[in-house]
Structures are given as C-alpha cells and as structure tokens.
Coordinates of C-alpha atoms in Angstrom, one line a residue:
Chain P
X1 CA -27.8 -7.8 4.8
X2 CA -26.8 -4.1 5.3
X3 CA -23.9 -2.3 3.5
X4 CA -22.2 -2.0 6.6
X5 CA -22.4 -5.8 7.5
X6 CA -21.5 -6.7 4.3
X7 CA -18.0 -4.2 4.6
X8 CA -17.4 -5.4 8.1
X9 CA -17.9 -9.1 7.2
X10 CA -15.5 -8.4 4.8
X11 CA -12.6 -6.3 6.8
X12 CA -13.3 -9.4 9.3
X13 CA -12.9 -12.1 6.7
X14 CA -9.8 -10.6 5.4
X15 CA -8.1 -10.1 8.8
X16 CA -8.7 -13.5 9.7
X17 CA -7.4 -14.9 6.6
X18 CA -4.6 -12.8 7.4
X19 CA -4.3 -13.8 11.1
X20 CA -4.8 -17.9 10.2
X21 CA -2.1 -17.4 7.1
X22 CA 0.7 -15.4 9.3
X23 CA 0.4 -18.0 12.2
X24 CA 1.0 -20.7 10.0
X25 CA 4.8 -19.2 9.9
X26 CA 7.7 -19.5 12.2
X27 CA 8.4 -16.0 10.5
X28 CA 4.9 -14.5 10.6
X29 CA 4.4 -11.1 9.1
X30 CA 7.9 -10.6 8.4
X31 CA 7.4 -12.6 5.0
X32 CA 5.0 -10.4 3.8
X33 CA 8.7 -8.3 3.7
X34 CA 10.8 -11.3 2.8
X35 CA 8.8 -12.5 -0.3
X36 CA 8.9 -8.9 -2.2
X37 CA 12.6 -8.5 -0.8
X38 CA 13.3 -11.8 -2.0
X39 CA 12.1 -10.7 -5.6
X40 CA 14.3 -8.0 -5.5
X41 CA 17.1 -10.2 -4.3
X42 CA 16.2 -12.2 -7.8
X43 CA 16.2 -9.2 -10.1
X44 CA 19.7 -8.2 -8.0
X45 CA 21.2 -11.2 -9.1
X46 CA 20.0 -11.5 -13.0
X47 CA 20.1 -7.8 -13.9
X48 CA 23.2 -6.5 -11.7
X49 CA 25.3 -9.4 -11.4
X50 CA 24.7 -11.9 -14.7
X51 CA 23.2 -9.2 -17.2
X52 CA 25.1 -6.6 -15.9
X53 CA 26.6 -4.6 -19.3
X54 CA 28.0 -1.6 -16.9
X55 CA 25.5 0.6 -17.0
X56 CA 22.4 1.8 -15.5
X57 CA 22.1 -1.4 -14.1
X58 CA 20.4 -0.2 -11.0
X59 CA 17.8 1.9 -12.7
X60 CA 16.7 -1.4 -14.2
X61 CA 16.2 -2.8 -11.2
X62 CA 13.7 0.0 -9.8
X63 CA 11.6 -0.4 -13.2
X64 CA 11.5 -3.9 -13.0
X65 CA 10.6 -4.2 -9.2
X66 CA 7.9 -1.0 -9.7
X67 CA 6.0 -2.8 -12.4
X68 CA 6.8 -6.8 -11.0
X69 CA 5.4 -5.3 -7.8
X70 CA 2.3 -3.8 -9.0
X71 CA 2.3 -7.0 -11.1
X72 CA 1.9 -9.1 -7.9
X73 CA -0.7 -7.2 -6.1
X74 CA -3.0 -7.8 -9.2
X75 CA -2.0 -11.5 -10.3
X76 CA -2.1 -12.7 -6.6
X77 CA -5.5 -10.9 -5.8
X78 CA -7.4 -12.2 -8.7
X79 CA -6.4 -15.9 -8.7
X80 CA -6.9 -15.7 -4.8
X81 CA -10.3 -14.4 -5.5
X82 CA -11.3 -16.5 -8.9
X83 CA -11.7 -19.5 -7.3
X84 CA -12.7 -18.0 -3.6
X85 CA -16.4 -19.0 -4.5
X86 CA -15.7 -22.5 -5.2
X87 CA -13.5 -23.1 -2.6
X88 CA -16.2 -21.5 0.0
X89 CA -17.8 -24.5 -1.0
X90 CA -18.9 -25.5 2.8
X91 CA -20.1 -22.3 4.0
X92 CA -21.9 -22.0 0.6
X93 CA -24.4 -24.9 1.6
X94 CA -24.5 -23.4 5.1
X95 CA -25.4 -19.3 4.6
X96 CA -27.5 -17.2 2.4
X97 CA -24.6 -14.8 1.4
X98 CA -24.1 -12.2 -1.1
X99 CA -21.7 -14.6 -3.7
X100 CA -19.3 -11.5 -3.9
X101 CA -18.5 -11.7 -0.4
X102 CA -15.8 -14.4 -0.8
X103 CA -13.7 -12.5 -4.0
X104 CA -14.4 -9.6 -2.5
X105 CA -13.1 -10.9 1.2
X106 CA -9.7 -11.7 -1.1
X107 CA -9.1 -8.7 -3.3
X108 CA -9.1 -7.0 0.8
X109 CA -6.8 -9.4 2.2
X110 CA -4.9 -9.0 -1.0
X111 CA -5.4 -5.3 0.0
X112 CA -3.4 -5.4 3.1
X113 CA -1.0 -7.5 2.3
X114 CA 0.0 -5.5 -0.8
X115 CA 0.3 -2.4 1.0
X116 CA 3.9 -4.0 2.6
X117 CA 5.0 -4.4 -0.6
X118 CA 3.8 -0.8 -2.3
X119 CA 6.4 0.1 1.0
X120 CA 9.0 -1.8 -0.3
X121 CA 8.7 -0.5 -2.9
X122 CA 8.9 3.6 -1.7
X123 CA 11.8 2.4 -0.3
X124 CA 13.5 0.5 -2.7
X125 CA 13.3 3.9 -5.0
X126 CA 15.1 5.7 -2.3
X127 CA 17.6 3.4 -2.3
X128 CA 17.9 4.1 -6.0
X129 CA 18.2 8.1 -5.3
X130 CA 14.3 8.4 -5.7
X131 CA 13.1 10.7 -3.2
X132 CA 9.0 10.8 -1.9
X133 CA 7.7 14.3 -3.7
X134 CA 4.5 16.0 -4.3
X135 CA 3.9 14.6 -7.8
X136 CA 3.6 10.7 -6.1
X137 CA 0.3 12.3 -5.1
X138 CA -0.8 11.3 -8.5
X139 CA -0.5 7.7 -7.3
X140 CA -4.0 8.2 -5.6
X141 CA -5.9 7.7 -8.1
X142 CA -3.7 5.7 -10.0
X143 CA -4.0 3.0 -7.1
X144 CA -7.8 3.6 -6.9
X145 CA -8.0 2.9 -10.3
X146 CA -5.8 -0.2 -10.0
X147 CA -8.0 -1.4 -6.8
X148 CA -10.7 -0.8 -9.2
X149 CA -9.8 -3.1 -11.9
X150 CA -8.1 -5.7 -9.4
X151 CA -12.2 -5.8 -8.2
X152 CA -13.8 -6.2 -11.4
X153 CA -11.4 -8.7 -12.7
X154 CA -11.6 -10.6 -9.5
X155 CA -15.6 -10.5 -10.3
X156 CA -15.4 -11.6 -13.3
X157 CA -12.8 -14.6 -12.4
X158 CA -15.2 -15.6 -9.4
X159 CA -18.0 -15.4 -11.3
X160 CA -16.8 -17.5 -14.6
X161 CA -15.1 -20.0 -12.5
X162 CA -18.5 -21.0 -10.1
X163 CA -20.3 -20.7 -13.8
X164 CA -17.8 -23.7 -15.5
X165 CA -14.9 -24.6 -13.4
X166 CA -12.2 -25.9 -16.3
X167 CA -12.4 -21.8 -16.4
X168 CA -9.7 -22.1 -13.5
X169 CA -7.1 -23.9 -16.1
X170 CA -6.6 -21.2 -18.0
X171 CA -6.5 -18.5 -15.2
X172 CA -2.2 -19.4 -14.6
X173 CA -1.9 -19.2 -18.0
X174 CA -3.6 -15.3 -18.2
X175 CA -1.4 -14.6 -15.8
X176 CA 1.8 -15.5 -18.1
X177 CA 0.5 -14.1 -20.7
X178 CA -0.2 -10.6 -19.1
X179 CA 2.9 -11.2 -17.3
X180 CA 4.5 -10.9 -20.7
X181 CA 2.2 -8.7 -22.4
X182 CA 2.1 -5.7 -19.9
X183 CA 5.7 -4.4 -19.8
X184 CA 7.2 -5.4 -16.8
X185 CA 10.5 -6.6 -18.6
X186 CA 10.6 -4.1 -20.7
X187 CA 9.2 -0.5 -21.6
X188 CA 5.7 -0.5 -23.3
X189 CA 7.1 2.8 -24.4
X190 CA 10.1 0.9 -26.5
X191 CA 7.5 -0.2 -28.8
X192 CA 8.7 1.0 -32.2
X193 CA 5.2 1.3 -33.9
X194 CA 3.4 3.7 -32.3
X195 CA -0.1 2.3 -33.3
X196 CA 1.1 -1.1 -31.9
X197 CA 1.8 0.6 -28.8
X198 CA -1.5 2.8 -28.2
X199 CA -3.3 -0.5 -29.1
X200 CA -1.6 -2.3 -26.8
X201 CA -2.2 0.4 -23.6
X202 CA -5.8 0.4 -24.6
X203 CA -6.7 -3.4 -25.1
X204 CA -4.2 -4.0 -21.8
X205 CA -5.2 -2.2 -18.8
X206 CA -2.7 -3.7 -16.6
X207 CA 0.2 -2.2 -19.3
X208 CA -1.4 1.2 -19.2
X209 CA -1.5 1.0 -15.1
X210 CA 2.1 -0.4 -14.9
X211 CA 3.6 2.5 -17.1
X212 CA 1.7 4.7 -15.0
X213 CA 3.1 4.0 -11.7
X214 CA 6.7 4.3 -13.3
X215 CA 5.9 7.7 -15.1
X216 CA 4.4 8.7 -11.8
X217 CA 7.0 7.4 -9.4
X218 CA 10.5 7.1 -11.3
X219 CA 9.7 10.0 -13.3
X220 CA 8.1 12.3 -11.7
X221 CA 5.0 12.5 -14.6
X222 CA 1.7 12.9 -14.5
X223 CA -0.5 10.4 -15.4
X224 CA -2.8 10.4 -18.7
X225 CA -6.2 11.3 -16.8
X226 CA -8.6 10.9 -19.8
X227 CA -7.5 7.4 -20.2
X228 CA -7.3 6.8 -16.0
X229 CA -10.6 7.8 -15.9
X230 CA -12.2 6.1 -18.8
X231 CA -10.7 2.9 -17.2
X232 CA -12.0 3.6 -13.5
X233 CA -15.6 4.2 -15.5
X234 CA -15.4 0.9 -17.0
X235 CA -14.3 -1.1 -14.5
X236 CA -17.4 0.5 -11.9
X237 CA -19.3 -0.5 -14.9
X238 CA -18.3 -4.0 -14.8
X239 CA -18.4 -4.2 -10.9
X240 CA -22.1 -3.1 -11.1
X241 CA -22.7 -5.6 -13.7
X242 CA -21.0 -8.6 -11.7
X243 CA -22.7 -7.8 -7.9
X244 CA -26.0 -7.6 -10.4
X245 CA -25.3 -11.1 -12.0
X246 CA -24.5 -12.5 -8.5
X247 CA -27.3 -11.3 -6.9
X248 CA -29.9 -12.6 -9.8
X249 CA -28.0 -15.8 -10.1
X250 CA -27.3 -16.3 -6.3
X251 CA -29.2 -19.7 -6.6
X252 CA -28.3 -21.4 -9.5
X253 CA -24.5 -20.0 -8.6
X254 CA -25.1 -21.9 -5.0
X255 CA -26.6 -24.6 -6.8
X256 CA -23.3 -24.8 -9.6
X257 CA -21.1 -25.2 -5.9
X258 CA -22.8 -27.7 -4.1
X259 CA -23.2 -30.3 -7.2
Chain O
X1 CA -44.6 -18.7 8.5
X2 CA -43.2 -20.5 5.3
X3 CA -44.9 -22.4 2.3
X4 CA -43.5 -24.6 -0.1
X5 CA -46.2 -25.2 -2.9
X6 CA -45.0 -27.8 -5.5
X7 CA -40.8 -27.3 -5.3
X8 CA -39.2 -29.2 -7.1
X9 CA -35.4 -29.2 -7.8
X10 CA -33.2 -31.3 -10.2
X11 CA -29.8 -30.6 -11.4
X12 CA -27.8 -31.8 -13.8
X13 CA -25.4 -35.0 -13.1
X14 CA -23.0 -37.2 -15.2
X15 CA -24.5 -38.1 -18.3
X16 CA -25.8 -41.9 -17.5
X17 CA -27.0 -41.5 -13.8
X18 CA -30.4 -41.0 -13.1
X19 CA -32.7 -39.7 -15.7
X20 CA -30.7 -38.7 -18.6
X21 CA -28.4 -36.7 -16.5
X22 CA -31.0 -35.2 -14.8
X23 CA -31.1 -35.8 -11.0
X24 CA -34.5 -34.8 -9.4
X25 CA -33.6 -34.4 -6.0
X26 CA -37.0 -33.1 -4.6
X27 CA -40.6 -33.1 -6.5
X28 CA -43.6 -31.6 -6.1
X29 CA -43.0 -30.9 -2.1
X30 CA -45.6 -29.3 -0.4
X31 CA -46.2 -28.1 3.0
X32 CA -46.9 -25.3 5.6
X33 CA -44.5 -24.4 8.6
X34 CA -46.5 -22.4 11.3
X35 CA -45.3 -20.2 13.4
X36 CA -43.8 -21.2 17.1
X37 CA -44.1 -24.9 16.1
X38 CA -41.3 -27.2 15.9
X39 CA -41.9 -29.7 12.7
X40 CA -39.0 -32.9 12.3
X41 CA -38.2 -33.9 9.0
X42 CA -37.4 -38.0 8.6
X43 CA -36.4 -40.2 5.8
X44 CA -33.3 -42.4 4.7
X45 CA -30.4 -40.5 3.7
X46 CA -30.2 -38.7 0.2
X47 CA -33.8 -38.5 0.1
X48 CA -33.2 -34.3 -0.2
X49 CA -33.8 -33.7 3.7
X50 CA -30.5 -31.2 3.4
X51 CA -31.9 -29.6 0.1
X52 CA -35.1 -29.1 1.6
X53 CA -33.7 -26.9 4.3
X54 CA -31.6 -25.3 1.8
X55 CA -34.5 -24.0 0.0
X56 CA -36.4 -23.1 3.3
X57 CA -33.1 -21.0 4.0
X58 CA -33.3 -19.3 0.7
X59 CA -29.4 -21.0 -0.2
X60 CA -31.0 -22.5 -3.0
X61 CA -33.9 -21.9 -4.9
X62 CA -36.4 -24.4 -6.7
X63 CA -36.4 -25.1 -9.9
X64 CA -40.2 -24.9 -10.3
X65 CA -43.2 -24.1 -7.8
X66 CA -42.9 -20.8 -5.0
X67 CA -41.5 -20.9 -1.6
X68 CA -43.5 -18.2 0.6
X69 CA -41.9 -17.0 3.6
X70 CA -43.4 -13.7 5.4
X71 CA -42.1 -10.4 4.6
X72 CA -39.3 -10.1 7.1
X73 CA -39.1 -13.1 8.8
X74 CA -35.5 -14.8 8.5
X75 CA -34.4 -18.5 8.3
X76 CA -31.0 -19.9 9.0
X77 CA -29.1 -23.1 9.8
X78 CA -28.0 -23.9 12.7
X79 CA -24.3 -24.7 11.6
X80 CA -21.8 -26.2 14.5
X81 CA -18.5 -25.1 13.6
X82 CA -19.0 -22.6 10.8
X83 CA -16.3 -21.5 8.6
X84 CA -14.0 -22.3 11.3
X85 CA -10.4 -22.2 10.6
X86 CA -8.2 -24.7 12.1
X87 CA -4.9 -21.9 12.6
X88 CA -7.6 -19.5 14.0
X89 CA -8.2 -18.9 17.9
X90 CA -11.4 -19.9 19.6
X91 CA -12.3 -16.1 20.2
X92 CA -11.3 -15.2 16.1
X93 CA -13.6 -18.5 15.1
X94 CA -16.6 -17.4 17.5
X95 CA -16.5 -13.9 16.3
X96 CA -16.1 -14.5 12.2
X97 CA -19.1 -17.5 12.9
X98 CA -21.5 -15.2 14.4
X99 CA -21.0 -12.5 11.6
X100 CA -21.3 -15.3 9.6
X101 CA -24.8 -15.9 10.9
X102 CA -25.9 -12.3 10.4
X103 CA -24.5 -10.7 13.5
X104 CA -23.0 -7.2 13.2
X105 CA -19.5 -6.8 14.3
X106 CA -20.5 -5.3 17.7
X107 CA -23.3 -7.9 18.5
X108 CA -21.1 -11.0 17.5
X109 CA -18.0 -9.0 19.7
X110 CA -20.7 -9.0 22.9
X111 CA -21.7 -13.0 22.4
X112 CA -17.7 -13.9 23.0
X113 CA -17.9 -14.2 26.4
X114 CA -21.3 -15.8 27.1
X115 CA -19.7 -17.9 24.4
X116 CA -16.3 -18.7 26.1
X117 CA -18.3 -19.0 29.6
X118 CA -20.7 -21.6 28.6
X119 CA -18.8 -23.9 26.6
X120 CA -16.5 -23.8 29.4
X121 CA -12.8 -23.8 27.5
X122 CA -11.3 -21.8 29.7
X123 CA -7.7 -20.8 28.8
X124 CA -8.3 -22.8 25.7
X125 CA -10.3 -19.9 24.2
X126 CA -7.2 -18.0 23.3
X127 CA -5.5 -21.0 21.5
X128 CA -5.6 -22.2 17.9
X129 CA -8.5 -24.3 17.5
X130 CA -6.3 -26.8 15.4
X131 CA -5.4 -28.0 19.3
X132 CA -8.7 -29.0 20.3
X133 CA -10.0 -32.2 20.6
X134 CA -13.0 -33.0 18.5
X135 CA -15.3 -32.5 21.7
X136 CA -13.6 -29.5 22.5
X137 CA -14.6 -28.1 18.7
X138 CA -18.3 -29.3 18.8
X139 CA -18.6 -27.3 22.1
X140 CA -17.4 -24.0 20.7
X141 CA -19.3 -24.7 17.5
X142 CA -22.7 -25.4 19.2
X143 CA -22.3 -22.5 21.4
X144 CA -22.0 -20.0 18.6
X145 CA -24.6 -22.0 16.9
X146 CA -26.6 -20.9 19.8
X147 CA -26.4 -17.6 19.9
X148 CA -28.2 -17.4 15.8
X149 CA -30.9 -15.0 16.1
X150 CA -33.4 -16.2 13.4
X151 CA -37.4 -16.2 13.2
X152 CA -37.1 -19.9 11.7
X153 CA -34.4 -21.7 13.1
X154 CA -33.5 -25.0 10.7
X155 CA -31.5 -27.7 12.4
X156 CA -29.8 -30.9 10.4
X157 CA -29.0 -33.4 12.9
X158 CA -26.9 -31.7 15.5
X159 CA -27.8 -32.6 18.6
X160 CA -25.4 -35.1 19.6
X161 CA -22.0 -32.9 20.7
X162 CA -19.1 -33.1 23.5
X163 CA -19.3 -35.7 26.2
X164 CA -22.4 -36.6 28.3
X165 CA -22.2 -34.0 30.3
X166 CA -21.9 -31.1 27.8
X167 CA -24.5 -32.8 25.3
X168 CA -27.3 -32.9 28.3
X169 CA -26.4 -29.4 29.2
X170 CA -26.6 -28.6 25.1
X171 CA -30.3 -30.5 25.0
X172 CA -31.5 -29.1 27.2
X173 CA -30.7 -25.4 25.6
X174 CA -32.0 -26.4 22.7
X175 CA -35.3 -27.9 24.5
X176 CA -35.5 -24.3 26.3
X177 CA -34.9 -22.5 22.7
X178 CA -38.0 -24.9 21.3
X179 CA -40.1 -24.2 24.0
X180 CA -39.9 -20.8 23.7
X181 CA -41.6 -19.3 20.7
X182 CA -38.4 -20.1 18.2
X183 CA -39.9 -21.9 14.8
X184 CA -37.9 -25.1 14.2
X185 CA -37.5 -27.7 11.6
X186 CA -35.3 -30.2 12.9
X187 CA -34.1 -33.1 10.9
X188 CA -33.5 -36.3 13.1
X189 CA -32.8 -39.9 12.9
X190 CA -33.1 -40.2 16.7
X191 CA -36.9 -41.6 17.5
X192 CA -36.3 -40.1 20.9
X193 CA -35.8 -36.6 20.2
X194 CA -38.2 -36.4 17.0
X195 CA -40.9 -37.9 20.0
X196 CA -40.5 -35.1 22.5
X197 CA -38.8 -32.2 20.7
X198 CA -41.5 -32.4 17.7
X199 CA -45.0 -31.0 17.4
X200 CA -45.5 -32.5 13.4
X201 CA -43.5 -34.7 11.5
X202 CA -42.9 -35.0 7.8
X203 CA -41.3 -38.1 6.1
X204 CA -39.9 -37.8 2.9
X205 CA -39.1 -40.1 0.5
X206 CA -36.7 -40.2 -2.5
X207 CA -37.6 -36.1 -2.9
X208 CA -41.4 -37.0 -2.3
X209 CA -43.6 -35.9 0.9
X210 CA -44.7 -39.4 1.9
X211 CA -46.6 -38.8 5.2
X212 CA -47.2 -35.6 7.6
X213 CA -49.1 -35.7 11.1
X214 CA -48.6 -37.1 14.6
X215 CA -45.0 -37.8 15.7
X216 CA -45.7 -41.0 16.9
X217 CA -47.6 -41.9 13.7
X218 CA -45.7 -40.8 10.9
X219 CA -42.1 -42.3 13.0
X220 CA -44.4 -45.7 13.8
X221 CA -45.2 -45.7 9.9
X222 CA -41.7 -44.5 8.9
X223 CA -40.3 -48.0 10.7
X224 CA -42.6 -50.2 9.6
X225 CA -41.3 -49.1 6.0
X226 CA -38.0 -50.0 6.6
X227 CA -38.4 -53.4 7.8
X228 CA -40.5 -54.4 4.8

C-alpha cells in the first residue's frame, strides 16, 4: 500500500463516517454546532446563572469552554479511535490493511468535526470582547502538537485494546480522571505549590496543552516552546513506535480480532 | 504462484475446549497453487476453509511452517458487500469498497459507473443502501467485488446473489474472469460449480489436507465420507 493510498483511504474513511453519521439526523451538520453550543448553554446556566457571585462571571465561561472544548476534541477522538480496531472486526477478516488505518480513519473524522467546535469557540471569545490577533498564530503549533498527541494516544488506545480488550473498561474512566486532572474547572496555574504544579504540566500533557490554548487565546501569551516541542518529539516518537508495533504484529493483532 | 509448506495455526480458546485451551484450527497443510488455475477448496464447515484463505491473503499469518507467494504477486478476497454502511449511498459504499480492495481514489472513482450500469440500480444508486432489498445489496456488493484487481483472486462461497436473472448474469462473469488467466481458489459446497468452475480440488478435514486431485474424484470421495 502506498503513502498516498493509505492518506486517501483515510480522508475517504473519515468523510464517509461523517456522511453516514450526519444523515442519521433530522438536523444533520447543524449539531456538530448544537452539541458545543449546547455545552456552552450548560456552563451559561451553572456559572452565570446558579454560581453567579457578581463578578467576572463571563470570563469564566470563556476559560471553561476553551479548555472543555479542547477537552472534547481529545476525549472524543481517542475513545472513537481505541476501540476502532475491534469494532472493524468484519473488514479485519476480509482485507490485509495497515491496523492503523481504522484509529487513524477516527482521530481524521474527529479532525473535521472538531474544527466546528475550535469555531465556536473563536467566536464564543468574541462574544466575550476577545478579538482574532496576530499572537493566535501561536495556536499553530499548539494544535499540531495537540493533533500530535490526540494520534499517539489514539495508537496506543487502539493498540492495547485489540492486545486485551477489558483494556476498554478503564478508557471512560481515564477520561474522568483527566477530565479532573487537566484544569478545565479550574486554573492549573492556581496551584499553590509550585513543584506540584510543574509536576503536574509535565506528567499531564493534556494540562500543559489546555493552559496553552488559554495563555495563547485569552491572553494573548506565547506559549512555552521548549516544553511544546519536547512534547511534539515525544509523541512522533511514540507514533513511530505504534505504526512499528502494528506493522510487526499485524497478524497476531488480526488474529486477537477474529477470535 | 503460492505455497503453503506445513501451516499450522492454533489460537488460544476458553480454558476447557479443545486441547487445553488450545484450538488448532489448521495443521500441517501443504500445497501448491499454480498460476492461471482455478483450485476449489471442500470440507464440512469449521474445518479452517475460511482461515486457509486468510493466510493465502496474508490477513493472518501461521503459527508455524512458511507461506511463499511470488515477489509482487497480490491476493485478495473477493468480499460482497464490503465495509458497507447501511446510512451510506450506493455510489459512497462502491467507492470506499473499491479503495478498500486496493484501488486508488481515482481508479475506484472511474469503476462507479460500470458499477451502477451493470448491477442495474438505476435511480437507486443515489439512495441510502439501508433501503435496498437484500437482492438489491448482493447486486451492488458483487459488482464491486468484481471490479478487485488481484493476481490471486480467493473466493468463499459467493456465487449464489440476486434473483435468477442477476445470479446467471453474475456466473457467468465470474466463469469469463476464471477463464481468463485470473488464479482462483474458490471455496464451494455446490458439486455443480466445483465440477465445471474447478481445474483441482482440495478437501480438508478438521484443519488437515485430506485428498487433492481430480474434481470429480476428490467431490465423489468427499460424498462417500459423509454418508458413512
């Protein structure tokens, strides 16, 4: 299989999920709108209207939604793409196929789903009095980064899920835990011990990424580029290291699905 | 074309099935496929007919002996209906099947309508495929199935599609695909077709190779087997 037929299988793959999910709906594409709007309404409701202690309340709500948001494009794409493998289960026992295909045919459609809610988002800010300005180039390669590490823990989920499948109990509960570990409620910047903090940045990629897109975007910051690019290293690292595995255990992975 | 010298394959099951949890699905298999020849395999179900072709089409991969294929030479199964979503069009489910089956985007974009021409949908090309009638979906499967472009093409049983009318027309493109120089293995439990699609037959039995040769021998012995 050629690098270009495995990156227009996948564009194709991804579309069609897309096309198959969106026609499923009376509402179609608009709730790839609705469901982020719909989050906001949420935070709205708690934050502004219960919670509300008179002040600032609506800068809150641009936090929470920048790092729920950002949240959402990485939970979503890796539990879509953790158990893509298994759940190819048919066309497994019917085409010799790279096994990263099918995460990586996820983390894509995840891809362009996403990039309706990263628009929400641009505009929930100016809602807020957050205007577009040269600095938000930064985001590049914050989001290439982020892509990055959405692929090689989708890799890694695909990969230890086809290996033992109980793996995919505990995937919901990651989720919760990073939900509540990476600073999405509150500011990983808050953190009173400084050591607690750094260690939590380093050991938590998804913190470090969320605080990121909020120094970048709320605050008009730069982000820290050693540690952006250390991360982007590592995660090509693991990527590399997972297409390896699933090429040298393409059978015995197979073999894991069918039985 | 391809050899399989001595493949076995076992995998593990639940605990107290087979032996000790071990479930040998295929041993010590051996045989040649030439090339242009179309070879039937035969044998009661779950005797690892499937797995066989798996391994010829390089899905799965013994657990000891060698499978030798020639440098360059693909194999693939002819699937009907592959990966075919239910929500999708006819035209979205031909196109992602045939990049499925190793077409490029362009190549698989040029098959759609030879494909929508011959399995004669019409209109119904455009809608879901969750609307078709089960005829209706073996038609647009086969068709794409069709159109694989392999060296070795493996078949499992899939002759028998759409009414009369479509499964003669479907036969006898397959017959005109055998004929030509296409490798086949074709796995059959219809006497009929084994008897005038096949050059050499193989019968296997609970994962052994119990008797290769003449058609009309090896199906004659293969009957006489199960009526003991």
């Amino acid at each position: 299989m050629t690098l270009n037929h495995y990156f227009s299988l996948i564009d194709v793959q991804a579309r069609m999920l897309l096309k198959a999910d969106t026609s499923k709906y009376k509402l179609g594409v608009l709730w790839w709108f609705l469901e982020p709007l719909m989050w906001v309404c949420v935070f709205y409701i708690v934050f502004a209207l219960i919670l509300d202690n008179g002040e600032k309340s609506g800068d809150f709500i641009v936090f929470l939604a920048v790092g729920k948001f950002a949240f959402i494009w990485y939970s979503k794409t890796v539990v879509q793409a953790s158990g893509s493998i298994v759940s190819s289960q048919g066309l497994i026992g019917k085409v010799k196929m790279p096994k990263s295909i099918w995460p990586m045919s996820a983390v894509q459609e995840s891809l362009y789903r996403q990039s309706t809610v990263y628009l929400l988002m641009v505009f929930l800010l100016a809602v807020f009095g957050i205007y577009p300005a040269l600095s938000w180039l930064w985001m590049l390669p914050v989001l290439l980064v982020m892509y990055l590490f959405i692929v090689a823990s989708s890799l890694v989920g695909a990969y230890l899920v086809c290996m033992v499948r109980d793996f995919q109990k505990f995937i919901p509960l990651g989720m919760t835990f990073l939900l509540f570990t990476s600073g999405i409620f509150w500011d990983v910047r808050d953190v009173k011990n400084a050591e607690k903090a750094d260690w939590l940045l380093t050991l938590n990629p998804l913190a470090f990424l969320i605080d990121t897109h909020r120094q970048v975007l709320m605050y008009k910051g730069s982000p820290d580029l050693a540690h952006l690019l250390v991360l982007g290293v590592v995660c090509c690292a693991v990527i590399v290291a997972m297409v390896y595995l699933m090429r040298r255990y393409t059978h015995y992975l197979a073999l894991k699905v069918l039985t | 074309m391809l050899e399989l010298q001595n493949v076995s394959l076992n995998f593990e099951a639940s605990k107290d099935s087979f032996d000790d949890g071990i479930h040998h699905v295929l041993r010590d298999v051996s045989f040649k496929l030439y090339e242009n020849e179309t070879l039937g395999i035969i044998g009661r179900n779950g005797v690892g007919k499937t797995t066989m072709l798996r391994i010829m089409a390089d899905i799965l991969g013994p657990t000891s002996g060698t499978v030798i294929k020639y440098p360059g030479k693909t194999a693939s199964l002819l699937t009907i209906g592959l990966g075919h979503k239910p929500d999708l069009s006819g035209r979205d489910n031909a196109l992602l099947s045939s990049m499925l089956q190793g077409a490029s985007k362009a190549e698989a974009q040029s098959y759609l309508e030879e494909i929508k021409a011959f399995s004669e949908l019409g209109d119904s090309f455009e809608e879901p495929v969750k609307t078709y009638s089960a005829g209706m979906k073996s038609r647009l499967g086969f068709t794409t199935a069709l159109l694989t472009h392999v060296d070795i093409l493996l078949v499992d049983e899939v002759l028998s599609v759409g009414d009369a009318e479509f499964r003669a027309k479907a036969e006898q493109a397959m017959r005109e695909r055998i004929s030509g120089d296409q490798t086949v293995v074709f796995v059959s439990h219809t006497d009929a077709q084994v008897k005038s699609l096949c050059d050499r037959v193989i019968w296997i039995d609970e994962g052994r190779l119990r008797l290769e040769g003449e058609p009309e021998f090896v199906l004659s012995e293969y009957r006489d087997s199960l009526r003991q």
